[in-house]
Coordinates of C-alpha atoms (C1' of nucleotides) in Angstrom, one line a residue:
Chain J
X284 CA 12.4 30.9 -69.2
X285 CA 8.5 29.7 -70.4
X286 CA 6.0 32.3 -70.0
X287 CA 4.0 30.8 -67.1
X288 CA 0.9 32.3 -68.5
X289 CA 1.4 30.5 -71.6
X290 CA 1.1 27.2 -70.1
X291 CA -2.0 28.3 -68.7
X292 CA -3.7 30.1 -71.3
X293 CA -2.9 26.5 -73.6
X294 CA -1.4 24.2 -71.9
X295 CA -1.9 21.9 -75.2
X296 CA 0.0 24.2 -77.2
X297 CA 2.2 24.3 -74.4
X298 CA 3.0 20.2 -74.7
X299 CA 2.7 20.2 -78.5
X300 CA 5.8 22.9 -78.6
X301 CA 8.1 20.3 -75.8
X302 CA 7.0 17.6 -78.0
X303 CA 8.4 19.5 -81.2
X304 CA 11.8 20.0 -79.3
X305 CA 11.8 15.8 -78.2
X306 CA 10.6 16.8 -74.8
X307 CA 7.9 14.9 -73.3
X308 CA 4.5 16.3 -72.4
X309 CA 4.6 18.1 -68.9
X310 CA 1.8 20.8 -69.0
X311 CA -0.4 19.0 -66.3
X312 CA 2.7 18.3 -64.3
X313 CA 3.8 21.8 -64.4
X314 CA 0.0 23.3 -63.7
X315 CA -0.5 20.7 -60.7
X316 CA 2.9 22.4 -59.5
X317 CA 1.6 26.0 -60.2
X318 CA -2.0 25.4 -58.4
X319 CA -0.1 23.7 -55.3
X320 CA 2.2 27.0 -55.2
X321 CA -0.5 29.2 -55.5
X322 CA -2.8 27.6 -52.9
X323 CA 0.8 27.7 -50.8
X324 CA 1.3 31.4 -51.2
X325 CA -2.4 32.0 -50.2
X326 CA -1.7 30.6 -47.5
X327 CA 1.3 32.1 -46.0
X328 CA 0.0 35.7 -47.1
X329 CA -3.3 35.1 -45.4
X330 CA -1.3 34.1 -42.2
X331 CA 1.3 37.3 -42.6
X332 CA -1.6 39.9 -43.0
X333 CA -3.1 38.7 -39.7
X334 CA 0.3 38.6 -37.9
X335 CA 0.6 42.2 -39.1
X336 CA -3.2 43.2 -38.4
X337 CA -2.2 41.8 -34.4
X338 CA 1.5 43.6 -34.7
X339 CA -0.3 46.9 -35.6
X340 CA -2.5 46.4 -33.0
X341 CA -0.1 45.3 -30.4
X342 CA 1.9 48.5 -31.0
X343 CA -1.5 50.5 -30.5
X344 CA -2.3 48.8 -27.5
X345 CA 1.3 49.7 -26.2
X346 CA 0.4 53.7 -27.5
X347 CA -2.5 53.8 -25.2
X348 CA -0.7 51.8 -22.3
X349 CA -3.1 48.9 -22.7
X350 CA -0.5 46.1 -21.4
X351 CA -2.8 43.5 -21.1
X352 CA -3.9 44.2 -24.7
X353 CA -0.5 44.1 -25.8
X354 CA 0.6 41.4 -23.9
X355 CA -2.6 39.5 -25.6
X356 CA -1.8 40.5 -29.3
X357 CA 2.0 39.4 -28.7
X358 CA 1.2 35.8 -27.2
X359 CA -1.2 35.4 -29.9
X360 CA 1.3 36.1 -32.6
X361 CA 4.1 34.2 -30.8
X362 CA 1.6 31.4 -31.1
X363 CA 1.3 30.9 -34.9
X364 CA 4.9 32.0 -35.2
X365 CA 5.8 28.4 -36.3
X366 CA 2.8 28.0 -38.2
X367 CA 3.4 31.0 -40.4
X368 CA 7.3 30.2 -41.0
X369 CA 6.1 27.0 -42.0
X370 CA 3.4 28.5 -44.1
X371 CA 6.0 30.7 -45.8
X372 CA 8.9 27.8 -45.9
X373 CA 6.1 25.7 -47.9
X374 CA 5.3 28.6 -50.6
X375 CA 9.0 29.1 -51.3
X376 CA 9.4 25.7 -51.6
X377 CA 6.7 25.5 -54.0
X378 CA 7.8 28.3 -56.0
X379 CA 11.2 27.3 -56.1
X380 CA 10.2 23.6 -57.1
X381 CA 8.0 25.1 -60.3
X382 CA 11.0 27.5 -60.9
X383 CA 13.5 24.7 -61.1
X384 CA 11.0 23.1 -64.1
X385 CA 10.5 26.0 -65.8
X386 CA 13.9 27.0 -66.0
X387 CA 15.7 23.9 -67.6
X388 CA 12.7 23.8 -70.5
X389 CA 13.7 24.8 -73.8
X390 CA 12.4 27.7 -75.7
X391 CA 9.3 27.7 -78.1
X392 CA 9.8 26.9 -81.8
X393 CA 8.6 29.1 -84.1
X394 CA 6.0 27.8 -86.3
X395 CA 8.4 27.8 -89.4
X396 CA 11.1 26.0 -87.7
X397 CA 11.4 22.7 -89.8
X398 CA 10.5 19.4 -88.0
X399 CA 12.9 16.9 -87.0
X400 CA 15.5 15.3 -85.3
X401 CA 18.7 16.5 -85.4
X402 CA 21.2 18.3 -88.2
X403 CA 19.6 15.8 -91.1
X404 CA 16.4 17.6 -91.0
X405 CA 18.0 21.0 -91.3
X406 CA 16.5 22.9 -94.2
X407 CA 19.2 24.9 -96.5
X408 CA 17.5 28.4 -97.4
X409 CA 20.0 29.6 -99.9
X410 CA 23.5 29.4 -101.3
X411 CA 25.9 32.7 -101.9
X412 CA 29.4 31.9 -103.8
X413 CA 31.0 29.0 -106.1
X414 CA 33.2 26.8 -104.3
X415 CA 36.5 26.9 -106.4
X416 CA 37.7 24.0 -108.8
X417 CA 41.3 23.0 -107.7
X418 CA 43.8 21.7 -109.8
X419 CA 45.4 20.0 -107.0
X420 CA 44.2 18.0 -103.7
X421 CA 43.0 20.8 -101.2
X422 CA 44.8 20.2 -98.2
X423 CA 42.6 20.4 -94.4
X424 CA 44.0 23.9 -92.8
X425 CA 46.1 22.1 -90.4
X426 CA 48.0 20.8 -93.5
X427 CA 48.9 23.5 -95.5
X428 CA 52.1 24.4 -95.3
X429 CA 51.7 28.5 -95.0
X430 CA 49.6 27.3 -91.6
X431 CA 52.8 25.8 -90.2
X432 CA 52.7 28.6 -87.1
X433 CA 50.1 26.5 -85.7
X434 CA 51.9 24.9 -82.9
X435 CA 50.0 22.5 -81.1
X436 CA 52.7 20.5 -79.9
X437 CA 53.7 23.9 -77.5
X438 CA 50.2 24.9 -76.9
X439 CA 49.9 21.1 -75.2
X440 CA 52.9 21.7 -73.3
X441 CA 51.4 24.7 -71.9
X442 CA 47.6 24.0 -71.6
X443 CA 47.1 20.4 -73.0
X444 CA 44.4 19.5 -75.6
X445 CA 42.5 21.7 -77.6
X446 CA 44.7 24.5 -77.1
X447 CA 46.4 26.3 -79.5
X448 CA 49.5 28.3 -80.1
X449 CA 49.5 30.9 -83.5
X450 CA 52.9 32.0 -84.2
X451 CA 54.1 34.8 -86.6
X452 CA 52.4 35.5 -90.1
X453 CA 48.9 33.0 -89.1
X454 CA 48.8 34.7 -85.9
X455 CA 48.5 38.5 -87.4
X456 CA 46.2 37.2 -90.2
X457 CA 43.9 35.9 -87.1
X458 CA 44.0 39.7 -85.8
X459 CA 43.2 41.0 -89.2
X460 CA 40.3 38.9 -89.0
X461 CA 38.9 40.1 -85.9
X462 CA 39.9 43.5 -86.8
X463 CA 38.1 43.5 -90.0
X464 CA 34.9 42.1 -88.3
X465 CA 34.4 44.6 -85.6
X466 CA 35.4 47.6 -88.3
X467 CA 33.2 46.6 -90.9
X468 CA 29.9 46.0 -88.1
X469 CA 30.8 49.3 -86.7
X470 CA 31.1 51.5 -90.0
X471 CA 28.6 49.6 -92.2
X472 CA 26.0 47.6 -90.1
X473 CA 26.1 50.2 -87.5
X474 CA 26.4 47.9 -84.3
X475 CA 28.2 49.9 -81.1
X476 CA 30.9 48.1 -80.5
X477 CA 31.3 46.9 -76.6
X478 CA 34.5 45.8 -74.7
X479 CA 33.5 43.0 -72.1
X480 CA 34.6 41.1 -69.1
X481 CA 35.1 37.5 -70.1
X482 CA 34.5 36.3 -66.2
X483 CA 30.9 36.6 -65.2
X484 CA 28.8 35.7 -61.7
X485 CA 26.7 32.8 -62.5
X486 CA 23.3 34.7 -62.4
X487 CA 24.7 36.5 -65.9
X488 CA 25.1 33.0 -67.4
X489 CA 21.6 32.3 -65.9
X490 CA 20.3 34.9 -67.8
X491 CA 21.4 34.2 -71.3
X492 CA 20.3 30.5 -70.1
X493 CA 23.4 28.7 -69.8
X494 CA 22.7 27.8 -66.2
X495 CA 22.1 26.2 -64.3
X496 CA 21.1 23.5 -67.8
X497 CA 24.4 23.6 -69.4
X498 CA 26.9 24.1 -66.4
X499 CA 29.3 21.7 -67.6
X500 CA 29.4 23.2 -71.0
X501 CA 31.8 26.2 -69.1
X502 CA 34.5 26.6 -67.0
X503 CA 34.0 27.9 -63.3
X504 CA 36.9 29.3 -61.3
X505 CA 38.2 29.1 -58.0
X506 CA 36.3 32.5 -57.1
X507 CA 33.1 31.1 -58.2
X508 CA 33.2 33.5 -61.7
X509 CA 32.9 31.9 -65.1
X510 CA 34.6 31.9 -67.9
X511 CA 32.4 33.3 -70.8
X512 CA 31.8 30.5 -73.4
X513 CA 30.4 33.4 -75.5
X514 CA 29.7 37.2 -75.8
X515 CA 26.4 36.8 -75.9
X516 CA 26.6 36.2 -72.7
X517 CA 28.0 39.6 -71.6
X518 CA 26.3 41.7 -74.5
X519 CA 22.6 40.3 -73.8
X520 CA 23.0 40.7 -70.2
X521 CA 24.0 44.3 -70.4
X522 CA 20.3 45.6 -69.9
X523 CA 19.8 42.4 -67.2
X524 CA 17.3 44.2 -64.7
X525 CA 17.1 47.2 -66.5
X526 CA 13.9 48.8 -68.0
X527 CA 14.6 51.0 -71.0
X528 CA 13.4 53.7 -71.5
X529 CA 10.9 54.8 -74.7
X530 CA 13.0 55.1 -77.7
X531 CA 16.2 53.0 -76.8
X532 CA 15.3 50.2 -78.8
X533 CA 16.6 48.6 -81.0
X534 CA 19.9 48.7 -79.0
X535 CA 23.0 46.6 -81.6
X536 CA 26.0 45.4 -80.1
X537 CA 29.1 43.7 -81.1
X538 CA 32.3 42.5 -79.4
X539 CA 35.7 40.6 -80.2
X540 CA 36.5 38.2 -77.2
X541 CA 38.3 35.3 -75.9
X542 CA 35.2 32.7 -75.7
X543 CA 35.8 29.3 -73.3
X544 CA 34.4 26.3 -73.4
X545 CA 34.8 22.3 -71.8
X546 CA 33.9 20.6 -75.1
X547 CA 32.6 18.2 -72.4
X548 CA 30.7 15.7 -74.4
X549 CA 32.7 16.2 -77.5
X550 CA 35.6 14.1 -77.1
X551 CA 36.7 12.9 -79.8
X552 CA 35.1 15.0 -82.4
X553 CA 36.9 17.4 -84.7
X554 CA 39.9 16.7 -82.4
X555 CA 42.4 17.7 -85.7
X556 CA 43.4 21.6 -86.1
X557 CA 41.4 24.2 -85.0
X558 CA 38.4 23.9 -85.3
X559 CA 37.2 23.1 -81.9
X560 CA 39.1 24.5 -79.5
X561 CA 38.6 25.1 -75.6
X562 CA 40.0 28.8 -76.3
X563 CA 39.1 30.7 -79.2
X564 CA 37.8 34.3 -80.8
X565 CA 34.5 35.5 -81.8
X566 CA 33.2 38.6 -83.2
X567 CA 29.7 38.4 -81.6
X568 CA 26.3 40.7 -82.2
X569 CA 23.7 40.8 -79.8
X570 CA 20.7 42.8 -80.5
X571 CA 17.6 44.0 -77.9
X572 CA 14.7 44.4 -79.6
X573 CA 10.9 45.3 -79.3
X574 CA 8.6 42.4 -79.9
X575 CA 7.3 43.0 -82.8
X576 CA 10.3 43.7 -84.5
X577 CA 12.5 40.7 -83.3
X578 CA 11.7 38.3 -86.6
X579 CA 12.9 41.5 -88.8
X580 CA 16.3 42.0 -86.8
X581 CA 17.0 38.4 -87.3
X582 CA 16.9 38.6 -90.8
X583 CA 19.1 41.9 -90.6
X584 CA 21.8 40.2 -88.3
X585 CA 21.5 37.4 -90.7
X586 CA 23.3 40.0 -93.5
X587 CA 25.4 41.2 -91.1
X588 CA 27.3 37.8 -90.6
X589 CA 26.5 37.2 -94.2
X590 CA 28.3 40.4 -95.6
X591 CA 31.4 39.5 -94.1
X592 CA 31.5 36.6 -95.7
X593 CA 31.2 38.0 -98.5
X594 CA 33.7 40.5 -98.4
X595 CA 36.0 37.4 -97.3
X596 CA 34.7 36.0 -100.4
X597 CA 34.5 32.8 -98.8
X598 CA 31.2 31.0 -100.3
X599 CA 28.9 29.6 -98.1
X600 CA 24.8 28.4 -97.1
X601 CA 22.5 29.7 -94.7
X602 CA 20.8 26.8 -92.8
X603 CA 17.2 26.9 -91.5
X604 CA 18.0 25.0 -88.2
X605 CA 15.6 21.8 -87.4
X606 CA 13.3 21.4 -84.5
X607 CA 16.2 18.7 -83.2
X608 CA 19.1 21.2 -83.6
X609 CA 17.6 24.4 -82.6
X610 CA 19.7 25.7 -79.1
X611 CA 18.2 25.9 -75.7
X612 CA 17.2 29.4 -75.4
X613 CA 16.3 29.9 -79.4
X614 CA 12.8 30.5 -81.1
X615 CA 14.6 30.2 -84.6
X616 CA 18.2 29.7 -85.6
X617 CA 20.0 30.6 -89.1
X618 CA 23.4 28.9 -89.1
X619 CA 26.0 29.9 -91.9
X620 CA 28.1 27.0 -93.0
X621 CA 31.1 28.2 -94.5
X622 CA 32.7 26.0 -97.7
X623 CA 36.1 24.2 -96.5
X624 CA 37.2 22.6 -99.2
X625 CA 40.1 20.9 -97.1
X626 CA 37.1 18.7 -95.5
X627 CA 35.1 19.4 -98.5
X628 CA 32.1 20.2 -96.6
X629 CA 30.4 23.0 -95.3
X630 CA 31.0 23.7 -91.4
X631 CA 29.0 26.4 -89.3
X632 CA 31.0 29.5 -88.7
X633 CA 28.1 31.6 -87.5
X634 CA 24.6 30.7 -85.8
X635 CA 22.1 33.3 -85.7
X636 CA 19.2 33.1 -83.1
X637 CA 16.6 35.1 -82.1
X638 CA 15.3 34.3 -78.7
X639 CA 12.3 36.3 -77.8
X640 CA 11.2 36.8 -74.0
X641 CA 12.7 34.0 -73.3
X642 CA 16.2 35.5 -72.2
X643 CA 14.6 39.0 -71.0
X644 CA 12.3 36.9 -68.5
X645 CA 15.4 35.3 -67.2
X646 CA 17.1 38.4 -66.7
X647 CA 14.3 40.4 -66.4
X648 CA 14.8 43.3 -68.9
X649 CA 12.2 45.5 -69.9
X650 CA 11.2 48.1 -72.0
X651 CA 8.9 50.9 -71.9
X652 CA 6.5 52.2 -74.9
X653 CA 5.9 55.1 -73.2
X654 CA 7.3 57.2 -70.6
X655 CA 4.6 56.3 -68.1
X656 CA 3.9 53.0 -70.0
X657 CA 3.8 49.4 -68.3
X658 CA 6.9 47.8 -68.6
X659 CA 7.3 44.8 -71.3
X660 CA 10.0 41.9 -71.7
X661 CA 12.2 42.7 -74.7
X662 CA 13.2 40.6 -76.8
X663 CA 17.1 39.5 -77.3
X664 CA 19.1 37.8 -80.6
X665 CA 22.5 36.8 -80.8
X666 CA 24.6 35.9 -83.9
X667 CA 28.0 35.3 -84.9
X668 CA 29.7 37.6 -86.7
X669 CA 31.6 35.9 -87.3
X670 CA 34.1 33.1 -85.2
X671 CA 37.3 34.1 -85.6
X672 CA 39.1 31.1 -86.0
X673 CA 36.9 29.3 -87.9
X674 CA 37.3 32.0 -90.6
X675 CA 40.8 31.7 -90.5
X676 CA 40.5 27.7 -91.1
X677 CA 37.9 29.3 -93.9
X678 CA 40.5 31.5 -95.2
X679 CA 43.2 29.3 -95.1
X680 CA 41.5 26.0 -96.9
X681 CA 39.8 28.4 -99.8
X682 CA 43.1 30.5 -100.1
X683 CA 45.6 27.4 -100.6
X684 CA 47.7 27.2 -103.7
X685 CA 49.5 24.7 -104.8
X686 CA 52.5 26.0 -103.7
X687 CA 51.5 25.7 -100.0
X688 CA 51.3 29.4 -99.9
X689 CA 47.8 30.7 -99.2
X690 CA 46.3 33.5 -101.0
X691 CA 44.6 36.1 -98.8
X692 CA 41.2 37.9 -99.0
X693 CA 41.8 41.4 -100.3
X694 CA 39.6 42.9 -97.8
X695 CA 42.3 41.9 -95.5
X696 CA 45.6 43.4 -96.9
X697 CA 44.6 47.0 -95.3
X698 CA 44.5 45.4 -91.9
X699 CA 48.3 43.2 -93.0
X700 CA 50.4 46.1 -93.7
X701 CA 49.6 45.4 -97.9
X702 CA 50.2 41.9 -97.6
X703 CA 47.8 39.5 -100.1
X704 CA 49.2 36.5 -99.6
X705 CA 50.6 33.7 -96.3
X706 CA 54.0 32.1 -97.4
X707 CA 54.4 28.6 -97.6
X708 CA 57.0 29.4 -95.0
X709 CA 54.2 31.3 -92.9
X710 CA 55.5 34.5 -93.4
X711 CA 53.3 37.7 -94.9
X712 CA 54.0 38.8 -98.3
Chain X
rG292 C1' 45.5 42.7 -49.2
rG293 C1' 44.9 46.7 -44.7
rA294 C1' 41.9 50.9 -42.6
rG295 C1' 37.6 53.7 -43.1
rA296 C1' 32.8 55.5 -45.3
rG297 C1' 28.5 54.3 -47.8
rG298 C1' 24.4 51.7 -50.7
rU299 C1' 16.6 54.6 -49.8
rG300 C1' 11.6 55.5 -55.5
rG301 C1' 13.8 58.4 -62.7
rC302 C1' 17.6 61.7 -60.1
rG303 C1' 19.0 64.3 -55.5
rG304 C1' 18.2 63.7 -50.5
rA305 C1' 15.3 62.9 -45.4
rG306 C1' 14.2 59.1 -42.3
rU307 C1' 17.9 54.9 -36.1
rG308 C1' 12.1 50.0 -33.8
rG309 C1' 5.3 51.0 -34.6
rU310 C1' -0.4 53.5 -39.7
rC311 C1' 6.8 54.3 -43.6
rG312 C1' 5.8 52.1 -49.7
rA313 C1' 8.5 55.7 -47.2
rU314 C1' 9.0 63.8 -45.7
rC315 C1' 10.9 67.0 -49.3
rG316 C1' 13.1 69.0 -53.9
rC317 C1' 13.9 68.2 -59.1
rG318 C1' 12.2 65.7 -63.2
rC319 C1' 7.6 63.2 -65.4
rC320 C1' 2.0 62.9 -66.5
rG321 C1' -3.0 65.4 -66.2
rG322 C1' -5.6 69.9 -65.1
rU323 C1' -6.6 75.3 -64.0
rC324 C1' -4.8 80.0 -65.9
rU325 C1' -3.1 81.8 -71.2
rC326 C1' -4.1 83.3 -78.1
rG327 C1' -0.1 79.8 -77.0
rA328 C1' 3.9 79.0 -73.8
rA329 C1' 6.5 80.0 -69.3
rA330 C1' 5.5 80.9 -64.2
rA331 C1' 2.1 79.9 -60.4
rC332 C1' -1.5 76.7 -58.4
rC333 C1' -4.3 71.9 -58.1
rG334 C1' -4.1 66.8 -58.8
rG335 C1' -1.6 62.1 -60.3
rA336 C1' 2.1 58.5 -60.7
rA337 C1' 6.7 52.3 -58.3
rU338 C1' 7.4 46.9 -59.3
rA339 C1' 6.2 41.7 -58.8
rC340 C1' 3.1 38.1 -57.0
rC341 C1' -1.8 36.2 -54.7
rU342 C1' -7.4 36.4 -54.4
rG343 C1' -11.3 38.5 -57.6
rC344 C1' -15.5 39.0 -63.7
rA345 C1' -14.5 43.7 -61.9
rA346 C1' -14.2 47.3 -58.2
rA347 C1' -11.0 46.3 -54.8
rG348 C1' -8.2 43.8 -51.1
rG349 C1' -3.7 41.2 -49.6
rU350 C1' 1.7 39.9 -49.5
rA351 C1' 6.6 41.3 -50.6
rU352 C1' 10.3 44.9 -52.1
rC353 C1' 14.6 50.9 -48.8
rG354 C1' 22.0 46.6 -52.4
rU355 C1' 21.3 40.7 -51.6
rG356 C1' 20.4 36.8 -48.1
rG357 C1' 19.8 35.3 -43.1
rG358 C1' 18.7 36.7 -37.9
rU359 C1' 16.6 39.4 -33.4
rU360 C1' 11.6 41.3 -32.3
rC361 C1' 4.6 41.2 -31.3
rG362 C1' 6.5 44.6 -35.2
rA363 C1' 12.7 46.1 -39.1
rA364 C1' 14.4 51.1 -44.2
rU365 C1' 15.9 51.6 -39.0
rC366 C1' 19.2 46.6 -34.5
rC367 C1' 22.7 42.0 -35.5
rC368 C1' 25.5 38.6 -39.0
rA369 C1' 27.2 37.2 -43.9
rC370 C1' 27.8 38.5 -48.9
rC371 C1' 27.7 41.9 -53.2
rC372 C1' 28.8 46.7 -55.0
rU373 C1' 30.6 51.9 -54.7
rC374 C1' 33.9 55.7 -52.7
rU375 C1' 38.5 57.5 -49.7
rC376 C1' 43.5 56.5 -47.9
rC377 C1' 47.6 52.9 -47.7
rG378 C1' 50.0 48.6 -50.0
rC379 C1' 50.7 45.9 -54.5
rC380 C1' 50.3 46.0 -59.7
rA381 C1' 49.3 45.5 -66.3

RNA sequence: GGAGAGGUGGCGGAGUGGUCGAUCGCGCCGGUCUCGAAAACCGGAAUACCUGCAAAGGUAUCGUGGGUUCGAAUCCCACCCUCUCCGCCA
């Protein structure tokens, strides 16, 4: 959510930051609507404090025995009953009507945020690991023989398209990779790891910013719940309507969870393996910041994601997302594109963000300074860290051999019983 | 799923139609006292929005949303959540 003040304070900064995102100019739009629900709630609260001047009154009268008083005060406020419902009907109305604006614009850019379109104008910031030289064709991971308990012929039986089914040694490699994630956020980045509901009320995906925008982006159930199409939806909105206290902050979390999402608006795309799925796993890191130390925390959530990487020795970029590409709720985003030499291109396996207020006023989490202190937004980030199965496709396409085994990370073998390597039959050895 | 109880300020806990935004206790902040502290005593302190340069005033908020009423923390309805017992269950 904008920061109403904002738009007044500079309402030309205001437009120049929609027009950044491809939005179109609405500032005068949106302070015509802010005036006319001011002058509204003026209005009705002029119109309540004298039905509550007469009320008091009427009950005094009624003290003293004064009927006729009373009898005066109540007719007078039974008069301008309809006036002040429709009073307060028109200020709700107008709040409600600058609410529903405000809450489908995206956030601000920061200044550094590279211009353009879309993807194209995305701006690489650096480069960590050599992409091996192959003596052979690299297969995509869907190929490669050691994958072959990918079963998406059962998984369509069962759930249809864009499902998946991981059977024996590819499925425990998955867990390995989870596994690894969380333990190596907890013991060396120090993140407190959470354990989630993946079924949220709406107003949780409200908060994060999902809704009401991006409703068809998730899956809703028959109880009116949703399915989380990320963690960050659950991590961020644990201090939802909470002001913390002085000291809490930062607060670093991290969970591994089922994530869902409808691909609506994707068919067709990346329809082959795993890569998009409706279903899939992500380690995810949320941090709650103060403001002033957001842009520091995205950097240090940036290593996080990075280091694991790393330690996967999978080589990759980090991506300065465009004006174009930059997500809904984000000020700034740092994707890391992992090297998949199967597609021989790099594809994004984690997205870093860091949204300031913009979430927090949505949810309306706060911080204090100090223990009497006024309460302040605080700011939110959310990163990848990273997606599960897109680290296994990683894994899979940098680890083939030409012997349609693949060759596993040896960060990993703790978490595989010993094993270093995924058969060409798609056992572990 | 059935039956019952309940949700009040940071916490505990009063308050069943009228100066109640809310008694009181604890905790918190400031002060007096003290070499300093404790104790005691005095004082202060919610959040959002609207008007206003400000001082200040107004409106709303006692789980949420409606309703009844001149007037609702208090009465009615729906929903959410918590607890107890029963049933079912990983």
């Amino acid at each position: 959510m904008q920061d109403l003040k904002a738009l007044r304070d500079d309402p030309e900064a205001f437009d120049r930051a929609l027009l950044r995102r491809g939005a179109s100019a609405q500032s005068s739009e949106l302070l015509a609507l802010d005036s006319g629900r001011r002058t509204a709630i003026a209005a009705a609260e002029t119109a309540l404090a004298e039905r509550n001047a007469a009320s008091k009154a009427a009950g005094a009268a009624k003290g003293k025995g004064d009927e006729a008083e009373f009898t005066r005060l109540r007719d007078l406020v039974n008069a301008k009953k309809d006036e002040i419902a429709a009073l307060e009907a028109a200020a709700r109305d107008a709040e409600a009507r600058l609410k529903a604006r405000l809450e489908t614009l995206p956030n601000t850019l920061l200044d550094s945020v590279p211009d353009g379109p879309d993807e194209t104008a995305n701006r690489e910031a650096r480069r960590w690991g050599a992409p091996r030289a192959f003596d052979f064709k690299p297969l995509e991971h869907f190929e490669i023989p050691a994958a072959r308990g990918l079963d998406f012929e059962a998984a369509g039986r069962l759930s249809g398209a864009r499902f998946t089914i991981l059977r024996g040694g590819i499925a425990r490699v998955q867990r390995a990779l989870g596994q690894f994630m969380l333990d190596t956020h907890l013991n060396e980045h120090g993140l407190q790891e959470i354990w989630s509901p993946v079924l949220v009320k709406p107003e949780t995906l409200y908060g994060t910013g999902q809704l009401p925008k991006f409703a068809e982006d998730s899956f809703e159930t028959t109880t009116g719940h949703w399915l989380v199409p990320t963690a960050e939806v659950t991590l961020t909105n644990l201090v939802a309507g909470q002001i913390l206290e002085p000291g809490v902050l930062p607060l670093r979390f991290c969970a591994l969870t089922q994530c869902f999402r409808s691909e609506a608006g994707s068919a067709g795309r990346d329809v082959r393996g795993i890569l998009r799925q409706h279903q899939f796993e992500k380690v995810e890191m949320v941090s709650v910041t103060t403001p002033e130390d957001s842009l520091a925390e995205q950097a240090r959530m940036t290593d996080c994601a990075e280091n694991i990487l790393k330690k996967l020795e999978l080589p990759y970029r980090v991506m300065e997302l465009s004006a174009g590409d930059t997500g809904f709720g984000a000020q700034r985003t740092y994707d890391l594109e992992v090297w998949l030499p199967g597609q021989d291109m790099f594809r994004e396996i984690s997205s870093v963000s860091v949204c300031g207020a913009f979430q927090a006023r949505r949810m309306n989490a706060r911080f204090r300074r100090e223990v009497e202190g006024r309460p302040e937004f605080v700011h939110t980030l959310n990163g990848s860290g990273l997606a599960v199965g897109r680290t296994l496709i990683a894994v899979l396409e940098n680890g083939q051999q030409a012997d349609g085994s693949v060759k596993l990370p040896a960060t990993l073998s703790p978490y595989l019983g010993g094993a270093t390597l995924l058969t060409a039959e798609g056992t572990l050895g």
